């Protein structure tokens, strides 16, 4: 029997607070672009009786669980099986061009981490899968067994920020020639051998960065995110709000850059007045990236690395 995942939404109270001005007391539409197990969605629907929620997820198992969890909200819930860069197509399919809110809770979900068969967690021996949509695409084992060494080094360096990428890949290539990789335990054992002991003492679990890099590659997470954040911002009505929770620096940089581009004036420097249609399109609701406090982290260890950014659209694009 498959273990049932537990789910504690990260920074739930803060997210409810940030969305309240855009959703309260009126018919409103919010897109939860990374629905997962529906914890944030359920709370938002309960807080706003006139809210319609569009939930997106690439994982059909997550959608099935969320459909059951959110059933009490009836026809206020519309679920779409899609990757989150498909946000404009998803809302367009429901006859909409603008929404009042968009939420992203990035990275791997509670369900994907907690269910061993999915292969995301290096603490449990499981098949090297790591696909967020297990119905399509190459697995982590496919990446390890078939990618040229140079591509593997690039992936570990760029997506895992792994400084021992060359050593790890040399060991992977040597091992895969003997027998293809299929399960996580063998890879974890290799990583313990390849990463120097001194680094293991100070840099956390030696598998953390490699597993992150493989997951990002398998799911094209950063490429998807680079398309998804601008699309989500373009879908907001004036007064609409976007909230993004990122859990590692690569994601957070993409979010920060996309928001910063719309939060600044495009009037040429030196002009004494703001040119019409050149003012900022959004205003930031957070100063930098907000982090969880000690109480939140104590309640939910997954909040430890969260970086939250939020913004409000203040004018239409020209």
XYZ file of N, CA and C in Angstrom, residues 22-23 26-31 50-54 91 96 98-102:
60
model
N -6.832 41.607 -2.812
C -7.208 41.347 -4.206
C -8.419 40.430 -4.333
N -8.738 39.685 -3.263
C -9.773 38.648 -3.368
C -10.990 38.906 -2.494
N -15.593 40.013 -3.059
C -16.028 40.166 -4.446
C -15.792 38.865 -5.190
N -16.515 38.631 -6.295
C -16.183 37.484 -7.136
C -14.779 37.667 -7.695
N -13.910 36.724 -7.466
C -12.519 36.831 -7.897
C -12.051 35.474 -8.411
N -10.960 35.511 -9.173
C -10.382 34.285 -9.741
C -8.904 34.235 -9.371
N -8.478 33.123 -8.831
C -7.066 32.911 -8.497
C -6.575 31.635 -9.160
N -5.356 31.687 -9.690
C -4.707 30.507 -10.248
C -3.674 30.002 -9.248
N -16.567 33.819 -2.423
C -16.887 34.130 -3.818
C -15.721 33.827 -4.769
N -14.678 33.204 -4.254
C -13.491 32.930 -5.057
C -13.684 31.715 -5.956
N -13.254 31.850 -7.204
C -13.120 30.713 -8.120
C -11.629 30.398 -8.245
N -11.277 29.148 -8.089
C -9.875 28.745 -8.133
C -9.601 27.845 -9.330
N -8.537 28.182 -10.056
C -8.057 27.339 -11.154
C -6.752 26.710 -10.674
N -6.183 29.481 -18.429
C -7.252 30.437 -18.126
C -8.042 30.773 -19.387
N -11.233 33.176 -19.914
C -10.706 34.315 -19.165
C -9.432 34.845 -19.811
N -7.856 37.636 -17.803
C -7.245 38.245 -16.631
C -7.726 37.527 -15.369
N -6.860 37.507 -14.350
C -7.219 36.905 -13.069
C -6.808 37.860 -11.950
N -7.289 37.564 -10.735
C -7.043 38.440 -9.590
C -5.845 38.014 -8.756
N -5.399 36.790 -8.941
C -4.265 36.318 -8.171
C -3.618 35.113 -8.816
N -2.309 34.975 -8.600
C -1.571 33.795 -9.038
C -0.613 33.404 -7.921
